[in-house]
mmCIF file of C-alpha atoms and ligand atoms in Angstrom:
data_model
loop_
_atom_site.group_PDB
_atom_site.id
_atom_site.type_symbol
_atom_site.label_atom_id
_atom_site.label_comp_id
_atom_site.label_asym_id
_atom_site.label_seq_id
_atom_site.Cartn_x
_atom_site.Cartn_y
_atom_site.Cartn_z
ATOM 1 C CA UNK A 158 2.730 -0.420 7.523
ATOM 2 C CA UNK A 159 -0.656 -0.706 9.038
ATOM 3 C CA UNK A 160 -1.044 1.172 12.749
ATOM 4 C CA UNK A 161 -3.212 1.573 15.046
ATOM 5 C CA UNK A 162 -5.939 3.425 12.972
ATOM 6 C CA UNK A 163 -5.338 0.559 10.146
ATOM 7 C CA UNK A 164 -5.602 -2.502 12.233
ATOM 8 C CA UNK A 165 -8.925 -0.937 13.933
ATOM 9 C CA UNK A 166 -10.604 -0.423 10.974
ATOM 10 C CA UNK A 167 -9.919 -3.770 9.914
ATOM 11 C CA UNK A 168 -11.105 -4.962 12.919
ATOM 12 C CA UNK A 169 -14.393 -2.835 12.558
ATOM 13 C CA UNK A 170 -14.671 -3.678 9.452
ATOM 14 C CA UNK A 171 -14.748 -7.964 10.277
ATOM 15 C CA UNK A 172 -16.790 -7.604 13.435
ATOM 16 C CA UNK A 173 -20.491 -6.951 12.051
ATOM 17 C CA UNK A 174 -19.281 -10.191 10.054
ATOM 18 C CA UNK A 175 -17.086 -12.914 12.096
ATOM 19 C CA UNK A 176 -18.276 -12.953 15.459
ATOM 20 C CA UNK A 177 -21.130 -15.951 15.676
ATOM 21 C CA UNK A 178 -19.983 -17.504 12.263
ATOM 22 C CA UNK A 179 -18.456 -21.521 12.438
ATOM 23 C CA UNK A 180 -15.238 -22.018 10.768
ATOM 24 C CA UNK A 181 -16.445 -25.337 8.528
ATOM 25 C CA UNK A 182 -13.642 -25.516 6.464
ATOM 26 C CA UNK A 183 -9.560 -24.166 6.595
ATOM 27 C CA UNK A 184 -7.069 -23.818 4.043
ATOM 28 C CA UNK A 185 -3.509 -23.119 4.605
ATOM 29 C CA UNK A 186 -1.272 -22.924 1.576
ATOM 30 C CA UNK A 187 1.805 -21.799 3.610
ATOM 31 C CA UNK A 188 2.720 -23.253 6.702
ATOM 32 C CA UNK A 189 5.745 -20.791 8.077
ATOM 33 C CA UNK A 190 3.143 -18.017 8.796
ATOM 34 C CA UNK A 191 1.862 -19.689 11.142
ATOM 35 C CA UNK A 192 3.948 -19.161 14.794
ATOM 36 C CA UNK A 193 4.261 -21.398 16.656
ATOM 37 C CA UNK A 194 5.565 -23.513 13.688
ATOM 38 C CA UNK A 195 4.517 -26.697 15.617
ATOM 39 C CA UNK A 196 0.768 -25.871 16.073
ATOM 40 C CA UNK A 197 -1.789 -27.612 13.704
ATOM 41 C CA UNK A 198 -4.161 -23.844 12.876
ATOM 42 C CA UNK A 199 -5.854 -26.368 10.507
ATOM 43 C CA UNK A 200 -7.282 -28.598 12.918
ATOM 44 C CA UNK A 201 -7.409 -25.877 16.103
ATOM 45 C CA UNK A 202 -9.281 -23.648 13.833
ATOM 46 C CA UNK A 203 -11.773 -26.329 12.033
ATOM 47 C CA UNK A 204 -15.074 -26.334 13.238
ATOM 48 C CA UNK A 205 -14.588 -23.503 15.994
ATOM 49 C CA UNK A 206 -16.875 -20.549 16.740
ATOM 50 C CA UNK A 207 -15.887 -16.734 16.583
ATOM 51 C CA UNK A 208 -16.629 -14.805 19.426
ATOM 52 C CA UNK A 209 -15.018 -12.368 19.011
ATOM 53 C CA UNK A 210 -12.520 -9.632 17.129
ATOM 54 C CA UNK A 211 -10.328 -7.010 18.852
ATOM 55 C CA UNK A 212 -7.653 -5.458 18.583
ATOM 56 C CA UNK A 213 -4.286 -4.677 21.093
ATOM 57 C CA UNK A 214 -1.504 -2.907 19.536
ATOM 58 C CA UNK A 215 -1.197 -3.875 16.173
ATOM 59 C CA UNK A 216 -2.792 -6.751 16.201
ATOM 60 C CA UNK A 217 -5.942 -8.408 15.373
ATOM 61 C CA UNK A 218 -7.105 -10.644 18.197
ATOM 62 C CA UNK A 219 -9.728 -13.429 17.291
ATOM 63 C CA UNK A 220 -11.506 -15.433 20.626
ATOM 64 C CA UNK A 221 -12.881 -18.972 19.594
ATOM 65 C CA UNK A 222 -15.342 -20.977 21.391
ATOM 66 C CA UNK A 223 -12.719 -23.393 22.533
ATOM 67 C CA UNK A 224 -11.608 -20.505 24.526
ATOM 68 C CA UNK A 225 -8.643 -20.134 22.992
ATOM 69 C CA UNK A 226 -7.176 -17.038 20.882
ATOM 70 C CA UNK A 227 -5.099 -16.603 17.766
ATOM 71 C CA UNK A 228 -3.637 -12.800 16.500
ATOM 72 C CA UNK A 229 -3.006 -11.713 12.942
ATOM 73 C CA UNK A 230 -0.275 -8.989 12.307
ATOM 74 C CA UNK A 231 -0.596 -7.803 9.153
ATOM 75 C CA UNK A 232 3.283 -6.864 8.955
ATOM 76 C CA UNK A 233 4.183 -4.354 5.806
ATOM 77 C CA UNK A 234 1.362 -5.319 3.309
ATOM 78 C CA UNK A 235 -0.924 -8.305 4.999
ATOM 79 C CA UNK A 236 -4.720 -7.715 4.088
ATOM 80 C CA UNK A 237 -7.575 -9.707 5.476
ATOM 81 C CA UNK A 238 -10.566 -9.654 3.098
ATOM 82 C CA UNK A 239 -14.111 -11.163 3.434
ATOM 83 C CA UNK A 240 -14.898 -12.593 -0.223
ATOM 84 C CA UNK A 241 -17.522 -14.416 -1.520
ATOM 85 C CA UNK A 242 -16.533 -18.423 -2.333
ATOM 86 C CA UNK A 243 -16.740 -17.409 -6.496
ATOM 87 C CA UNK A 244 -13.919 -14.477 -5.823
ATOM 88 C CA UNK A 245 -10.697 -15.419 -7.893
ATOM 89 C CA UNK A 246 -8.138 -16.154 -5.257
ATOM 90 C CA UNK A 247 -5.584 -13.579 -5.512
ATOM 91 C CA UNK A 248 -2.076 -14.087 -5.641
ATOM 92 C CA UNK A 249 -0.075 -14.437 -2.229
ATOM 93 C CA UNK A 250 -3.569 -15.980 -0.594
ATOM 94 C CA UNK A 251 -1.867 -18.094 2.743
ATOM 95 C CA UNK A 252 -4.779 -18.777 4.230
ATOM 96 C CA UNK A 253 -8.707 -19.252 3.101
ATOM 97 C CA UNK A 254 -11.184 -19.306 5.768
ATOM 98 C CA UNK A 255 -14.550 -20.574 4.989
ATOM 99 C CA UNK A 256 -17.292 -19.809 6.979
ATOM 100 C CA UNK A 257 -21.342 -21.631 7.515
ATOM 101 C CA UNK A 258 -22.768 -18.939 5.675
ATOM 102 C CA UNK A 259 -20.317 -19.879 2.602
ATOM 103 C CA UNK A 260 -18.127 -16.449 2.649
ATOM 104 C CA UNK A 261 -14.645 -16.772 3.073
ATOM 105 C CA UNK A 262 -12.264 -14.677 5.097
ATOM 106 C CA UNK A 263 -8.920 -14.453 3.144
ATOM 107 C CA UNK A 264 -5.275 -13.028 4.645
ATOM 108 C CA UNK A 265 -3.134 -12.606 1.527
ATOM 109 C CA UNK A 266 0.699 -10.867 2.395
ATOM 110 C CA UNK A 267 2.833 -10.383 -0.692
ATOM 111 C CA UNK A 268 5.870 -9.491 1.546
ATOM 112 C CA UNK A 269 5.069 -11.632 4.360
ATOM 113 C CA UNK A 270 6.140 -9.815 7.681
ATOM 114 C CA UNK A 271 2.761 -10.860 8.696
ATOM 115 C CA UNK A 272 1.403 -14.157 9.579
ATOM 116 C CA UNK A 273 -0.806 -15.996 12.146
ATOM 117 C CA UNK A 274 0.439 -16.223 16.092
ATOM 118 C CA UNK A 275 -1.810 -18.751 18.059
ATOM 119 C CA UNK A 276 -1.921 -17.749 21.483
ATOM 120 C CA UNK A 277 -3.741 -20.741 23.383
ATOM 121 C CA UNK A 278 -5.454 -19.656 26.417
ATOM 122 C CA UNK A 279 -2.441 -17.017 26.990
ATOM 123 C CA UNK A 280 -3.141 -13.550 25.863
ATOM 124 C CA UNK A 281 0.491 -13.326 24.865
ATOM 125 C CA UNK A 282 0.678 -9.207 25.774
ATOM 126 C CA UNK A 283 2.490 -8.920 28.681
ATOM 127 C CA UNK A 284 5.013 -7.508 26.210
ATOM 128 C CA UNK A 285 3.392 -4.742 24.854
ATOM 129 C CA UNK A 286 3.624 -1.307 26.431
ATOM 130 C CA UNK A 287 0.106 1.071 27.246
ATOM 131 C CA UNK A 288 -2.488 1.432 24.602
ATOM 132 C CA UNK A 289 -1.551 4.783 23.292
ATOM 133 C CA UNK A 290 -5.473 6.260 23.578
ATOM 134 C CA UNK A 291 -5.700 4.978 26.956
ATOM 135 C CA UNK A 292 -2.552 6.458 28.328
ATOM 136 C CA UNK A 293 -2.130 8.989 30.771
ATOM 137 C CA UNK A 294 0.680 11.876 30.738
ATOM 138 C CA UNK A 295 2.054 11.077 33.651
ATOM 139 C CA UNK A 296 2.426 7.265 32.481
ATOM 140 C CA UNK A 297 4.064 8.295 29.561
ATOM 141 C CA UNK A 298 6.434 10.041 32.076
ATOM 142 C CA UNK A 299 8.138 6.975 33.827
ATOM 143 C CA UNK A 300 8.054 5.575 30.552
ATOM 144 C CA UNK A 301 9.959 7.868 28.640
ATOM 145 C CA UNK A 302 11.817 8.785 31.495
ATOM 146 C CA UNK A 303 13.577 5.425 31.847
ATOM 147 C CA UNK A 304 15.337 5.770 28.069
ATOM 148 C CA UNK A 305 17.903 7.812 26.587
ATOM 149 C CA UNK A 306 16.621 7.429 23.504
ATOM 150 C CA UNK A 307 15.310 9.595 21.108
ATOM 151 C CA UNK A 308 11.988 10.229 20.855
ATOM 152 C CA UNK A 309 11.143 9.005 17.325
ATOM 153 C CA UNK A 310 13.153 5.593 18.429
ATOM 154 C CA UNK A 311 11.219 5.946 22.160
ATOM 155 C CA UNK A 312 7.482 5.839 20.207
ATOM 156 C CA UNK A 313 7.971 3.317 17.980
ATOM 157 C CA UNK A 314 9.042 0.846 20.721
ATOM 158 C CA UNK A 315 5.891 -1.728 20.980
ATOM 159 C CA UNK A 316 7.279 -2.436 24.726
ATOM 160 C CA UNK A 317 6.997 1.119 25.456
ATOM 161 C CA UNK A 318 4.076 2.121 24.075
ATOM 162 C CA UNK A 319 2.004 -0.177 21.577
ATOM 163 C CA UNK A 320 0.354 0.767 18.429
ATOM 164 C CA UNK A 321 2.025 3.540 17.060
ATOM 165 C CA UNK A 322 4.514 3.562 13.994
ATOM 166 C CA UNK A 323 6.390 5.386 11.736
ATOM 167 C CA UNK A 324 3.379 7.973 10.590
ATOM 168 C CA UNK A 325 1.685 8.817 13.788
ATOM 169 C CA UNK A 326 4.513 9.357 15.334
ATOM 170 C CA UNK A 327 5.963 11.856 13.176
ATOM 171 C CA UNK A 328 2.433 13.212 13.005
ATOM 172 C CA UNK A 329 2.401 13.425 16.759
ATOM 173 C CA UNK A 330 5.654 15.174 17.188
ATOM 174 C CA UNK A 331 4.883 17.815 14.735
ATOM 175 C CA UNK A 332 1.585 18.044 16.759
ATOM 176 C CA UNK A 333 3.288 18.511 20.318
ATOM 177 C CA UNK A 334 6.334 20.739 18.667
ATOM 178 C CA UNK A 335 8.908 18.106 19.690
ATOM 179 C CA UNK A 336 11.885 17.636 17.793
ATOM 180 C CA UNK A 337 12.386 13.961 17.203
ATOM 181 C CA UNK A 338 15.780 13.587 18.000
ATOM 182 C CA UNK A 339 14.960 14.883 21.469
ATOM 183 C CA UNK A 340 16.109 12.350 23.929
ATOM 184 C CA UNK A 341 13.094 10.567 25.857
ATOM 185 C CA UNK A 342 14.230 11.310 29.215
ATOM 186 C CA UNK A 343 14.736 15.066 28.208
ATOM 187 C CA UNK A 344 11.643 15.880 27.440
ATOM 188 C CA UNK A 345 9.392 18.485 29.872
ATOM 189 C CA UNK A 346 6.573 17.658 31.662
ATOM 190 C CA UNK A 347 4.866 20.284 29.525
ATOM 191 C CA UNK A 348 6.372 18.623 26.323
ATOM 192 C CA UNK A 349 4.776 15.310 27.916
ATOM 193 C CA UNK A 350 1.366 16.637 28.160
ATOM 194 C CA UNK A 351 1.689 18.097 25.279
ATOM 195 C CA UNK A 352 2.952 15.066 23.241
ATOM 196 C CA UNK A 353 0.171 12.666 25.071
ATOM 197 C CA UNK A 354 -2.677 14.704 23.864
ATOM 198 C CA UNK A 355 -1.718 15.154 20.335
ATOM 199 C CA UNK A 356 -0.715 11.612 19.985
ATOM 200 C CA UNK A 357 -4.920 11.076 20.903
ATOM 201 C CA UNK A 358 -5.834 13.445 19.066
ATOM 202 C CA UNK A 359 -3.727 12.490 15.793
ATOM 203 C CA UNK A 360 -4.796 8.759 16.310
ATOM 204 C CA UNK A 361 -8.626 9.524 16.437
ATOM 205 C CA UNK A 362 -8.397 11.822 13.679
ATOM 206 C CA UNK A 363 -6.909 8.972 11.818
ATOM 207 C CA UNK A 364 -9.538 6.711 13.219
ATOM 208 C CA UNK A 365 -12.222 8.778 12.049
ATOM 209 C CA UNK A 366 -10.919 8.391 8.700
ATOM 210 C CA UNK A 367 -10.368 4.949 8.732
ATOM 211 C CA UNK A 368 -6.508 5.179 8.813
ATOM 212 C CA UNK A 369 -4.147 6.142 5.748
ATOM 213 C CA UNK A 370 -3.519 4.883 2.396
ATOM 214 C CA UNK A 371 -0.532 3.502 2.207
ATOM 215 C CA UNK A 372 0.101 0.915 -0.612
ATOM 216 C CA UNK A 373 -2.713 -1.358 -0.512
ATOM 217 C CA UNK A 374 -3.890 -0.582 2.484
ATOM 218 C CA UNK A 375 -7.953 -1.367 2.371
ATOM 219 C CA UNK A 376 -10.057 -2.628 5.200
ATOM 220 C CA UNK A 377 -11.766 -5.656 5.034
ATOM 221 C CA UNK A 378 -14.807 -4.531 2.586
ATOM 222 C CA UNK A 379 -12.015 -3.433 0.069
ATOM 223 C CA UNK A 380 -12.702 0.369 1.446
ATOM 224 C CA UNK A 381 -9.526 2.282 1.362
ATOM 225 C CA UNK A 382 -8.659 5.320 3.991
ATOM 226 C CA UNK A 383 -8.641 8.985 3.605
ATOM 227 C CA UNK A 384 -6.129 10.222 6.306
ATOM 228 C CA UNK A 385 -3.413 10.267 4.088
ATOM 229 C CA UNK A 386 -4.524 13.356 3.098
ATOM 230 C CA UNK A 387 -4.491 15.095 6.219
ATOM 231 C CA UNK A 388 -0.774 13.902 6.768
ATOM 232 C CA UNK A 389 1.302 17.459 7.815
ATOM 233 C CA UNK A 390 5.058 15.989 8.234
ATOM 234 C CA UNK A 391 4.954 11.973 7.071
ATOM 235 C CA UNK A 392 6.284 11.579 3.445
ATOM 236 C CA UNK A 393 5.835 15.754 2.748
ATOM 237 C CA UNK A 394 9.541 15.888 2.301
ATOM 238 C CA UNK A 395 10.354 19.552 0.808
ATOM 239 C CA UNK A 396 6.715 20.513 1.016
ATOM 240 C CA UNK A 397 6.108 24.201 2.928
ATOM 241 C CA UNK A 398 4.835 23.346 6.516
ATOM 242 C CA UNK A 399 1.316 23.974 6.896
ATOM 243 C CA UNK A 400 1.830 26.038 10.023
ATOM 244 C CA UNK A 401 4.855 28.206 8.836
ATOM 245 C CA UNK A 402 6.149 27.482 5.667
ATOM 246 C CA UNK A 403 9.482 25.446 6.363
ATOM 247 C CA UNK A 404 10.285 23.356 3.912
ATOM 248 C CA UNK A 405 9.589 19.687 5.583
ATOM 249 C CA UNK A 406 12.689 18.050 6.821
ATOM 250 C CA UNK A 407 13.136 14.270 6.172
ATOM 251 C CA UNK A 408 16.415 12.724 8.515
ATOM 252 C CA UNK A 409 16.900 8.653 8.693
ATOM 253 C CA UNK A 410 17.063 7.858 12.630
ATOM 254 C CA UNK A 411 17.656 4.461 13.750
ATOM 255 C CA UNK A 412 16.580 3.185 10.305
ATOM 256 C CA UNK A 413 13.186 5.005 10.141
ATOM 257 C CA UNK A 414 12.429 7.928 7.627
ATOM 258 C CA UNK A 415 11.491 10.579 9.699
ATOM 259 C CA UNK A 416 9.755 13.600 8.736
ATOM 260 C CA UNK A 417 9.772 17.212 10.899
ATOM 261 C CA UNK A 418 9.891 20.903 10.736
ATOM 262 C CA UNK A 419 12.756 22.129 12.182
ATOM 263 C CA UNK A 420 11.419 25.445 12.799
ATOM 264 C CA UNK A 421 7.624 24.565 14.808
ATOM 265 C CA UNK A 422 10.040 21.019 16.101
ATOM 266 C CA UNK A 423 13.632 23.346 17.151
ATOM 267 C CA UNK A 424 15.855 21.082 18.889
ATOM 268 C CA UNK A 425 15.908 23.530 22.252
ATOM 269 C CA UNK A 426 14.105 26.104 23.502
ATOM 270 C CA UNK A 427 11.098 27.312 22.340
ATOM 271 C CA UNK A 428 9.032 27.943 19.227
ATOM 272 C CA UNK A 429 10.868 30.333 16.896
ATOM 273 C CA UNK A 430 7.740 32.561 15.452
HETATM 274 ZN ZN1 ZN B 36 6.637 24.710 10.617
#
């Protein structure tokens, strides 16, 4: 699933290209991506401005000239993709943008767990936890501090902190030395510091290598990432840790593979050398 280092690139990837352009024409071939299900994207969309593209949490925020906003969430396997009008539309296409210089921006989601969310003049965030490079230690502190759940759960938790999933997090964890079944709330102020520096430094690592493949995962030039490569714990089940040799743990918690060292993440105490 796209993260935070996914959905950024995307969104550097459409803003040399989207903001300025007029939407002249829309087509929507399936109607329950769109949330609300009552709002007419068709007609709210047609003949608006971009002005601009960001991105909060996982999602990709788009500001019209009408002064309203709409986010994309590209879910499991959503890709948005800037195509010329003579590109054969590819299976699973929902929605076709077409823009006045005749490109077309395309979302196409085989598994659909993404879709459109129009937002109105609302930004529609006061859900979401911190930005995770923006957040300080001792934020992260009352945060965690006010769970009892583990850490790996704790992270993932868009309320908490937003932006972060399954990979970074278990990337982060190895990082700080933190076993993930650690409950939040036990963690050290050390172990804090510790965990909100390598979660920035894991995330702009990833950034700088314009996130990880995972599936399909391209940005939207059709450019794939690199960062996979640099993964240490995620999906390196059995494989020697690259600090110590270990044999990579993989445990299930709360539904989410979860990948660790036990010996450079111990449950207690410290680092066993
Ligand atoms: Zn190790």
């Amino acid at each position: 699933m796209p993260e935070l280092p996914e959905v950024q690139t995307v969104v550097d990837s459409l803003n040399p290209i989207l903001p300025g352009k007029r939407m002249t024409d829309i087509q929507l071939f399936r109607r329950d991506i769109v949330t609300p299900p009552d709002v007419d994207l068709v007609a709210k969309l047609k003949n608006r401005v971009v002005v601009s593209v960001e991105r909060r949490a996982k999602r990709i925020i788009v500001l019209l000239d009408s002064n309203e906003r709409f986010y994309i969430h590209l879910g499991m396997s959503g890709r948005l993709m800037i195509e010329q009008a003579d590109a054969p539309v590819l299976k699973h296409t929902h929605l076709i943008v077409i823009l006045d210089d005749g490109a077309q921006l395309r979302f196409r989601d085989p598994r659909r767990f993404g879709g459109i969310w129009w937002l109105g003049k609302e930004m529609g965030d006061e859900q979401l936890g911190p930005e995770p490079l923006q957040v300080s230690s001792k934020q992260l502190a009352k945060r965690l501090g006010a769970t009892k759940r583990v850490i790996k759960s704790a992270l993932l938790d868009q309320k908490l902190i937003a932006g972060l999933g399954n990979i970074y997090v278990d990337e982060s964890l190895f990082q700080a030395g933190i076993h993930p079944q650690t409950r939040a709330d036990k963690l050290s102020g050390s172990q804090i510091k510790a965990l909100t520096r390598a979660i920035k430094q894991i995330l702009r690592r990833a950034l700088h290598h314009k996130g990880s493949t995972l599936r399909d995962f391209v940005d939207a030039n059709g450019s794939a990432g690199d960062y996979r490569k640099k993964h240490r714990v995620y999906d390196r089940e059995d494989e020697p840790c690259v600090t110590c040799k270990t044999p990579i743990k993989r445990i299930v918690i709360t539904g989410r593979s979860t990948h660790f060292c036990s010996n450079c993440q111990p449950r207690k105490g410290a680092r066993r050398r």
